[in-house]
PDB file of C-alpha atoms in Angstrom:
ATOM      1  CA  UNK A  27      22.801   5.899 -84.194  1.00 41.00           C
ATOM      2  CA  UNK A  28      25.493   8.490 -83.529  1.00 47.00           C
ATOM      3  CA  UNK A  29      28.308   7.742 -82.484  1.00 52.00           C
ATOM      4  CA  UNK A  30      28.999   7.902 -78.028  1.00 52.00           C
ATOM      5  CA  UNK A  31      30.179  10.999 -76.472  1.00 56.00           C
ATOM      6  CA  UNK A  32      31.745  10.283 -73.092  1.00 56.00           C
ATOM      7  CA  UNK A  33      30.913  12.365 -70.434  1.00 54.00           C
ATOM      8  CA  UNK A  34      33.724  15.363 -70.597  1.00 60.00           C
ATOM      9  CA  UNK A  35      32.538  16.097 -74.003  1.00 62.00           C
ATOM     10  CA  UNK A  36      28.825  16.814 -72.800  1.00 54.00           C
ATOM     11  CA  UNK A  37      30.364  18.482 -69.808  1.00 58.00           C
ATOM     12  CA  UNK A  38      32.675  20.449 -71.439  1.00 61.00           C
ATOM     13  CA  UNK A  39      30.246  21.465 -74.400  1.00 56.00           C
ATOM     14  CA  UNK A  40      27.857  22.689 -71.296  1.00 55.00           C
ATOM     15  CA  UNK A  41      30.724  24.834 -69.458  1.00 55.00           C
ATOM     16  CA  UNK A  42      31.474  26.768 -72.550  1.00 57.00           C
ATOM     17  CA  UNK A  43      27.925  27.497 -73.451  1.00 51.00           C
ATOM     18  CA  UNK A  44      28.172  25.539 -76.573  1.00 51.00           C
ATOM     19  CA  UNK A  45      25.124  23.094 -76.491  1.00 45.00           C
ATOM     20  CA  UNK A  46      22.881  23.060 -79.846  1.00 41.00           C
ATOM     21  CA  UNK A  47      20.097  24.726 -79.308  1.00 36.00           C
ATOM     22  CA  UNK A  48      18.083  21.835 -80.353  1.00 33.00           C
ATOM     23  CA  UNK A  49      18.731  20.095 -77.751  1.00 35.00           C
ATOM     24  CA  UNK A  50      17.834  22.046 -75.056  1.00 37.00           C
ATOM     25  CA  UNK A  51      14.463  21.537 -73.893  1.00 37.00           C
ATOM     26  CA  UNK A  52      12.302  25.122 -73.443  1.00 41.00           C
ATOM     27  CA  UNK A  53      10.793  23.732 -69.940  1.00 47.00           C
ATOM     28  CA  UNK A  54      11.668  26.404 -67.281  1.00 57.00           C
ATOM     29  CA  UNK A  55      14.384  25.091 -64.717  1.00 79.00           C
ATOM     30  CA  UNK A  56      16.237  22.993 -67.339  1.00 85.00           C
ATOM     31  CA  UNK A  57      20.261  24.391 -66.935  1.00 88.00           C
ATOM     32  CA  UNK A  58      22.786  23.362 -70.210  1.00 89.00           C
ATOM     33  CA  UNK A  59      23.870  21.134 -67.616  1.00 92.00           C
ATOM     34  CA  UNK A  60      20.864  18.993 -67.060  1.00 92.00           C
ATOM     35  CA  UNK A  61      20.478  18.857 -71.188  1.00 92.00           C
ATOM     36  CA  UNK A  62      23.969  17.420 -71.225  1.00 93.00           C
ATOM     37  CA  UNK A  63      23.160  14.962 -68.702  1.00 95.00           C
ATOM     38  CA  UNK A  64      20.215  14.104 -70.627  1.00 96.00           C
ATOM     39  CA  UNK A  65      22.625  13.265 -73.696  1.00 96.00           C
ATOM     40  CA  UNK A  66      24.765  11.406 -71.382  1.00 97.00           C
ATOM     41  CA  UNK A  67      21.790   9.214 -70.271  1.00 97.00           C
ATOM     42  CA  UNK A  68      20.715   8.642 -73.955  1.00 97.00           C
ATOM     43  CA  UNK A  69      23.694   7.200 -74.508  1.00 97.00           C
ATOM     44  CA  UNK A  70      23.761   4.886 -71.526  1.00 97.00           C
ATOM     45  CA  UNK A  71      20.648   3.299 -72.970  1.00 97.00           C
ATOM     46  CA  UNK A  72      22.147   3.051 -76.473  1.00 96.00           C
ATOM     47  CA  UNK A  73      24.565   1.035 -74.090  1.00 97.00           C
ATOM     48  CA  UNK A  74      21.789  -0.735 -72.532  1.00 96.00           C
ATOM     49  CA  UNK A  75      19.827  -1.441 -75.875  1.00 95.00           C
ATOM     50  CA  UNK A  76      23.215  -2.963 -77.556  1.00 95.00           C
ATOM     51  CA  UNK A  77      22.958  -5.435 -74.837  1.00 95.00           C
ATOM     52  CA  UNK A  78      19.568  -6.506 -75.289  1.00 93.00           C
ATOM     53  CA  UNK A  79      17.788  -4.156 -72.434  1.00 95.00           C
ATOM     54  CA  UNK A  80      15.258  -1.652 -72.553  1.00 95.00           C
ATOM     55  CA  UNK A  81      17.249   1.731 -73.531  1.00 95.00           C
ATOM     56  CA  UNK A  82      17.094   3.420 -70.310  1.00 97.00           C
ATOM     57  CA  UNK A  83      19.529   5.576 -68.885  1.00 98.00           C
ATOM     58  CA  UNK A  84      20.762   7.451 -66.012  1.00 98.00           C
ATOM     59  CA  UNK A  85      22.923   9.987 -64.637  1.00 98.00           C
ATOM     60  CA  UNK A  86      23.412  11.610 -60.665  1.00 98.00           C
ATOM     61  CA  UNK A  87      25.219  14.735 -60.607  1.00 97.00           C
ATOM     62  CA  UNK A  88      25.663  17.627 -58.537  1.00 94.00           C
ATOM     63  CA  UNK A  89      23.336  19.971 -58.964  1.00 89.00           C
ATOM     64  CA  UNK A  90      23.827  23.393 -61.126  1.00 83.00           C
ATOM     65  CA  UNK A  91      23.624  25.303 -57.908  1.00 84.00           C
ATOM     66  CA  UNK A  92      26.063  22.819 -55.828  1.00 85.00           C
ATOM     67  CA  UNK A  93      29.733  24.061 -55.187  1.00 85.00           C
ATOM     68  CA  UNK A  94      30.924  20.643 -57.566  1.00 87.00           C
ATOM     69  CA  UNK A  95      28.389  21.390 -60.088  1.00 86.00           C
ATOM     70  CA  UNK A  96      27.973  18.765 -63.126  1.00 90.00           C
ATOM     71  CA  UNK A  97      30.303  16.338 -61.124  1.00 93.00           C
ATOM     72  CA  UNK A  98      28.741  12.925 -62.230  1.00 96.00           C
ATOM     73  CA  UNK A  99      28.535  10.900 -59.454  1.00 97.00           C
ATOM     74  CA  UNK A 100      26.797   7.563 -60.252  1.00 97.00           C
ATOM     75  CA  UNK A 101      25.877   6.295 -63.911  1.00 98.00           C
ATOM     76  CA  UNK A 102      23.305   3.245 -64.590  1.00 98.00           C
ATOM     77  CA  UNK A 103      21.734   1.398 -67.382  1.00 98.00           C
ATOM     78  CA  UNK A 104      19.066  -1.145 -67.261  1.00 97.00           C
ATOM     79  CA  UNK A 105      20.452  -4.485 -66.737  1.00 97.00           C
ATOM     80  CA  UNK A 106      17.280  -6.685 -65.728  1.00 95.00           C
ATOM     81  CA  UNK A 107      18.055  -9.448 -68.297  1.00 94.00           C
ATOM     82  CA  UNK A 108      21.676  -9.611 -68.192  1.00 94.00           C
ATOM     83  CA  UNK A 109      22.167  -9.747 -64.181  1.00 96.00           C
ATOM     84  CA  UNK A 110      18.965 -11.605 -63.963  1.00 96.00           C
ATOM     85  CA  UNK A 111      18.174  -8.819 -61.153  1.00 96.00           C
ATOM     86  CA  UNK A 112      14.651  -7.315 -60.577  1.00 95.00           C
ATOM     87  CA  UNK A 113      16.061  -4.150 -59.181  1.00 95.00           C
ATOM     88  CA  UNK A 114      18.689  -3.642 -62.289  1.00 96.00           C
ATOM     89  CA  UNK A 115      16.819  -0.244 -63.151  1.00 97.00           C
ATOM     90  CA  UNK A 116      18.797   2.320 -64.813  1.00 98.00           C
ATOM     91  CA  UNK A 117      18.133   4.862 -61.836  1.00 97.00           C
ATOM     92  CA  UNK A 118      18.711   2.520 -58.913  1.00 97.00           C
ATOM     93  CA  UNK A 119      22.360   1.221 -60.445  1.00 97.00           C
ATOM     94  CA  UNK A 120      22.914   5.109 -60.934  1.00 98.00           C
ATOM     95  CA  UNK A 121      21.716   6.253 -57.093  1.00 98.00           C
ATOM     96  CA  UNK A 122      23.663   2.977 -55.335  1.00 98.00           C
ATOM     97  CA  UNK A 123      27.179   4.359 -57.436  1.00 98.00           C
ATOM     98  CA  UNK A 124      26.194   8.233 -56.211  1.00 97.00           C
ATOM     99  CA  UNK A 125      25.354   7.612 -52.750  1.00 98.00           C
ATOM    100  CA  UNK A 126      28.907   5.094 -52.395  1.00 97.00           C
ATOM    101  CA  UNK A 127      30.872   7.804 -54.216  1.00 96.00           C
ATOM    102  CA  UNK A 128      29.331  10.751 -51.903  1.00 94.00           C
ATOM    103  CA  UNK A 129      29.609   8.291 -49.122  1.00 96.00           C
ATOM    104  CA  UNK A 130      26.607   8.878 -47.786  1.00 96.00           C
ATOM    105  CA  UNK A 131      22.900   7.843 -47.943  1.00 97.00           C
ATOM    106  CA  UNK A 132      21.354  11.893 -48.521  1.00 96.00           C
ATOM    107  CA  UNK A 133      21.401  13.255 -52.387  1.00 97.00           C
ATOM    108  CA  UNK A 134      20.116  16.247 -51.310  1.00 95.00           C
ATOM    109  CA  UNK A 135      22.056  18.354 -53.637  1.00 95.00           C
ATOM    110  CA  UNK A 136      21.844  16.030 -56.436  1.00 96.00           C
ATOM    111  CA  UNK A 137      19.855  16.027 -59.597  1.00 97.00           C
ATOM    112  CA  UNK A 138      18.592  12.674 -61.312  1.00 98.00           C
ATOM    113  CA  UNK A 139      18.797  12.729 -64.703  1.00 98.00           C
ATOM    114  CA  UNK A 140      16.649   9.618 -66.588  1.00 98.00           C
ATOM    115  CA  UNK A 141      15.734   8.816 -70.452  1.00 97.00           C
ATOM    116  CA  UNK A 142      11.990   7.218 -68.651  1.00 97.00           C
ATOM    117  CA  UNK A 143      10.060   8.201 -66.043  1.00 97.00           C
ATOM    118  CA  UNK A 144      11.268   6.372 -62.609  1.00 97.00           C
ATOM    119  CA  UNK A 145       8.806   3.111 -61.350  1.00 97.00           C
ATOM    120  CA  UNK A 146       7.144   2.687 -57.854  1.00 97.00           C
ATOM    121  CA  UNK A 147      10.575   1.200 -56.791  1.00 97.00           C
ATOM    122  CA  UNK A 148      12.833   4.006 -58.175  1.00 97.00           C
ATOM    123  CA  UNK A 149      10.530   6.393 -56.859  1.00 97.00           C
ATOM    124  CA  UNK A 150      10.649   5.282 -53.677  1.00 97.00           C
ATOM    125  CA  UNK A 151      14.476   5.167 -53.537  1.00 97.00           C
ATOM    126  CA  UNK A 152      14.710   8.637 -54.876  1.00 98.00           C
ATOM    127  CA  UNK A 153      12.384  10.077 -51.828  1.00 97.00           C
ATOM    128  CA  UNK A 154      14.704   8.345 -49.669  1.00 97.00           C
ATOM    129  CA  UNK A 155      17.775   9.269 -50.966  1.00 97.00           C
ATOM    130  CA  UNK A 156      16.428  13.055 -50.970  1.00 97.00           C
ATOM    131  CA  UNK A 157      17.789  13.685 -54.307  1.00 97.00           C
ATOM    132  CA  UNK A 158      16.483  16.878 -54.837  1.00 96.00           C
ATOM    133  CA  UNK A 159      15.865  17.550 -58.988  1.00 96.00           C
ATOM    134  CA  UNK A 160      14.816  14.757 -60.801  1.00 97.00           C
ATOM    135  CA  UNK A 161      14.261  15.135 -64.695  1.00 97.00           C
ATOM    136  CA  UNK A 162      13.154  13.047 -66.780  1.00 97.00           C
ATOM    137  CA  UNK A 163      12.327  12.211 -70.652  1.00 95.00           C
ATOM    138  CA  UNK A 164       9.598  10.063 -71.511  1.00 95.00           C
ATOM    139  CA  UNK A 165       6.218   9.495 -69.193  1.00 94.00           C
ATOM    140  CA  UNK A 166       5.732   5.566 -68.916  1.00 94.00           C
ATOM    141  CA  UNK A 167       1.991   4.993 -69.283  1.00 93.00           C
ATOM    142  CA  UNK A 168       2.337   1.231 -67.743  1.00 93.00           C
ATOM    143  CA  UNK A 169       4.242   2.118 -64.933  1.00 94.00           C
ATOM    144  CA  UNK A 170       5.163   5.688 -64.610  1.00 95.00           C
ATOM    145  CA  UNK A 171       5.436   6.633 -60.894  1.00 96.00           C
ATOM    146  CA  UNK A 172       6.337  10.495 -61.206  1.00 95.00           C
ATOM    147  CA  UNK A 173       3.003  11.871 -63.359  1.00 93.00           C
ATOM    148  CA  UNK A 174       1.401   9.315 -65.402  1.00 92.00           C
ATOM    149  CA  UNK A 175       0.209   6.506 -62.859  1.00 94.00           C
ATOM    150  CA  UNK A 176       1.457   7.546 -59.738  1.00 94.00           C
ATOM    151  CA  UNK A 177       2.020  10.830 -58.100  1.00 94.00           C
ATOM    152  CA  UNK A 178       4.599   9.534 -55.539  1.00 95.00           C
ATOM    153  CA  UNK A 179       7.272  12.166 -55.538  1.00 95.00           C
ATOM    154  CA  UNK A 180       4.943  15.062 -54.827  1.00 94.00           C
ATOM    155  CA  UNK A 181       2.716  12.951 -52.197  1.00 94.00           C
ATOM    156  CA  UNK A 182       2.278  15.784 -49.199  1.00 93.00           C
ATOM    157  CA  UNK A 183       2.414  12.076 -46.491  1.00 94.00           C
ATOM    158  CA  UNK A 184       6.394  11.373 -47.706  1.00 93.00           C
ATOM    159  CA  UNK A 185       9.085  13.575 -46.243  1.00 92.00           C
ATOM    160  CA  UNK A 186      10.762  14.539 -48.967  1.00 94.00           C
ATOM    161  CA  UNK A 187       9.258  15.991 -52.511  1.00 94.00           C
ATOM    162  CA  UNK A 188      12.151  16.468 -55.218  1.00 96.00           C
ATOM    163  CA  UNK A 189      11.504  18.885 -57.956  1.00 94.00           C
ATOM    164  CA  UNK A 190      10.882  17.233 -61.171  1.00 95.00           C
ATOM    165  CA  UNK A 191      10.680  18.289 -64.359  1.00 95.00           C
ATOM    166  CA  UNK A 192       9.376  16.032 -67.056  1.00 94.00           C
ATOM    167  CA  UNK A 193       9.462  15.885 -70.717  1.00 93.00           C
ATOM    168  CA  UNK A 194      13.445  16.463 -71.156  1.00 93.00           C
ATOM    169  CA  UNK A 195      14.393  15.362 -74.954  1.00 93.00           C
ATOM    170  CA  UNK A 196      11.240  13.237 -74.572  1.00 93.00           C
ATOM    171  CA  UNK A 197      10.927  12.705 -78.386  1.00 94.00           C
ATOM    172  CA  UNK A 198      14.809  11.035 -78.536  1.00 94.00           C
ATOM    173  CA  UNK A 199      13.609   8.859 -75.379  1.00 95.00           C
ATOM    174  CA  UNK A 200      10.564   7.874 -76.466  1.00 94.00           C
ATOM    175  CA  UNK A 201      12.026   7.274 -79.998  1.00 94.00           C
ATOM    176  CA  UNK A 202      14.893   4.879 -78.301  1.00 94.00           C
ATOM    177  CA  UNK A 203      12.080   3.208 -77.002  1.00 93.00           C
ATOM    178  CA  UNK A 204       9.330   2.821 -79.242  1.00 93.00           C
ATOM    179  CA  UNK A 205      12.560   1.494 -81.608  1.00 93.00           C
ATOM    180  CA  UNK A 206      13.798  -1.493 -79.201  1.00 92.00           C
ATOM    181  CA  UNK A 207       9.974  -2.583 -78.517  1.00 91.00           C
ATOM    182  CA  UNK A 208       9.362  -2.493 -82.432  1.00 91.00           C
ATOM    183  CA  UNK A 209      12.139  -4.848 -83.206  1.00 89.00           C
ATOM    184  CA  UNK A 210      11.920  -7.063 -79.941  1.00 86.00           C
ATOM    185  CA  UNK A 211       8.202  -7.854 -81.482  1.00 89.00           C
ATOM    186  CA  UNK A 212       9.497  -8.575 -84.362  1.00 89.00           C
ATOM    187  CA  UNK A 213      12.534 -10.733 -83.377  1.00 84.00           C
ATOM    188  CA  UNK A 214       9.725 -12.971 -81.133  1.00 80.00           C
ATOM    189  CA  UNK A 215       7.371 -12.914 -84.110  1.00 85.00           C
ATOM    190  CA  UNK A 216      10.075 -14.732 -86.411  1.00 83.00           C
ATOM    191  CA  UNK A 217      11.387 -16.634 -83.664  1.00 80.00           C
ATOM    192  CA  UNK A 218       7.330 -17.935 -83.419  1.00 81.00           C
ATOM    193  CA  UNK A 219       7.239 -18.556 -87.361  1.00 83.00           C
ATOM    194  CA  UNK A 220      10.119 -21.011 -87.152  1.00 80.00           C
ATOM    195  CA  UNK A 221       8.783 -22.991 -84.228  1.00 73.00           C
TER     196      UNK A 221
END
């Protein structure tokens, strides 16, 4: 695993052009910015992953075409195990710390950034927060609410349709991913053979 960038190292790579280009997905729309945020939410679920939780991560910033642009204003991880707490997604932690920061409910101006795409409940509190960009890594075939299952945040009956753009550094997220579910099977498999 490499080793954790905070977030003025992303941010500053990103103001000074400086990103690899490896890392910047070629999907139309995606800024430096938003890659760096990616990065930044890969390594919130490295957090979340040392601490036993699925590896997902997320980041609310100010959009590339706000006056703040790139200001982070919330950060999450999943935490579902540790807090005991249903709603401990990675992208509801990270909306809650935006919309208290902003002091105010409307993320209008705001871009998600998330290593998985957002649930039924995540998607629901990102059409009414009205964050307006969401990206996002890897599609979630069990519970994907964006593209995969669901098509929630470009249903024409809500009142507010962000733009989204999927696929961003899917292969790290889905790698993160596939890694923690590979060696959670395992750890229950020898944890059955010694029962």
């Amino acid at each position: 695993m490499a080793r954790p960038r905070g977030k003025a190292f992303w941010l500053a790579l990103a103001r000074k052009g400086r990103l690899r280009r490896s890392i910047l997905p070629t999907s139309a729309g995606i800024t430096e910015l938003d890659s760096a945020m990616m990065m930044r939410a890969l390594e919130l679920a490295d957090i979340a992953a040392n601490k036993g939780e699925a590896p997902i991560g997320a980041v609310v910033y100010s959009s590339p075409t706000a006056p703040d642009a790139g200001r982070i204003l919330g950060e999450g991880y999943n935490e579902r195990e540790v807090l005991r707490d249903p709603s401990a997604h990675a992208e509801f932690t990270a909306i809650l710390a935006a919309a208290a920061q902003r002091g105010d409910w409307r993320l209008s101006d705001c871009t998600l950034a998330v290593t998985l795409e957002p649930c039924p409940m995540c998607a629901g509190l990102i059409v009414n927060s009205r964050i307006g960009r969401v990206i996002y890594g890897a599609a979630d075939p069990k519970a994907g609410a964006v593209h995969t299952l669901y098509r929630m945040l470009s249903d024409p009956r809500l009142n507010h349709r962000p733009t989204v753009i999927p696929g961003v550094c899917a292969e790290e997220c889905s790698a993160r991913l596939t890694k923690f579910f590979r060696e959670l099977r395992e750890k229950h498999r020898k944890d059955a053979e010694r029962a």
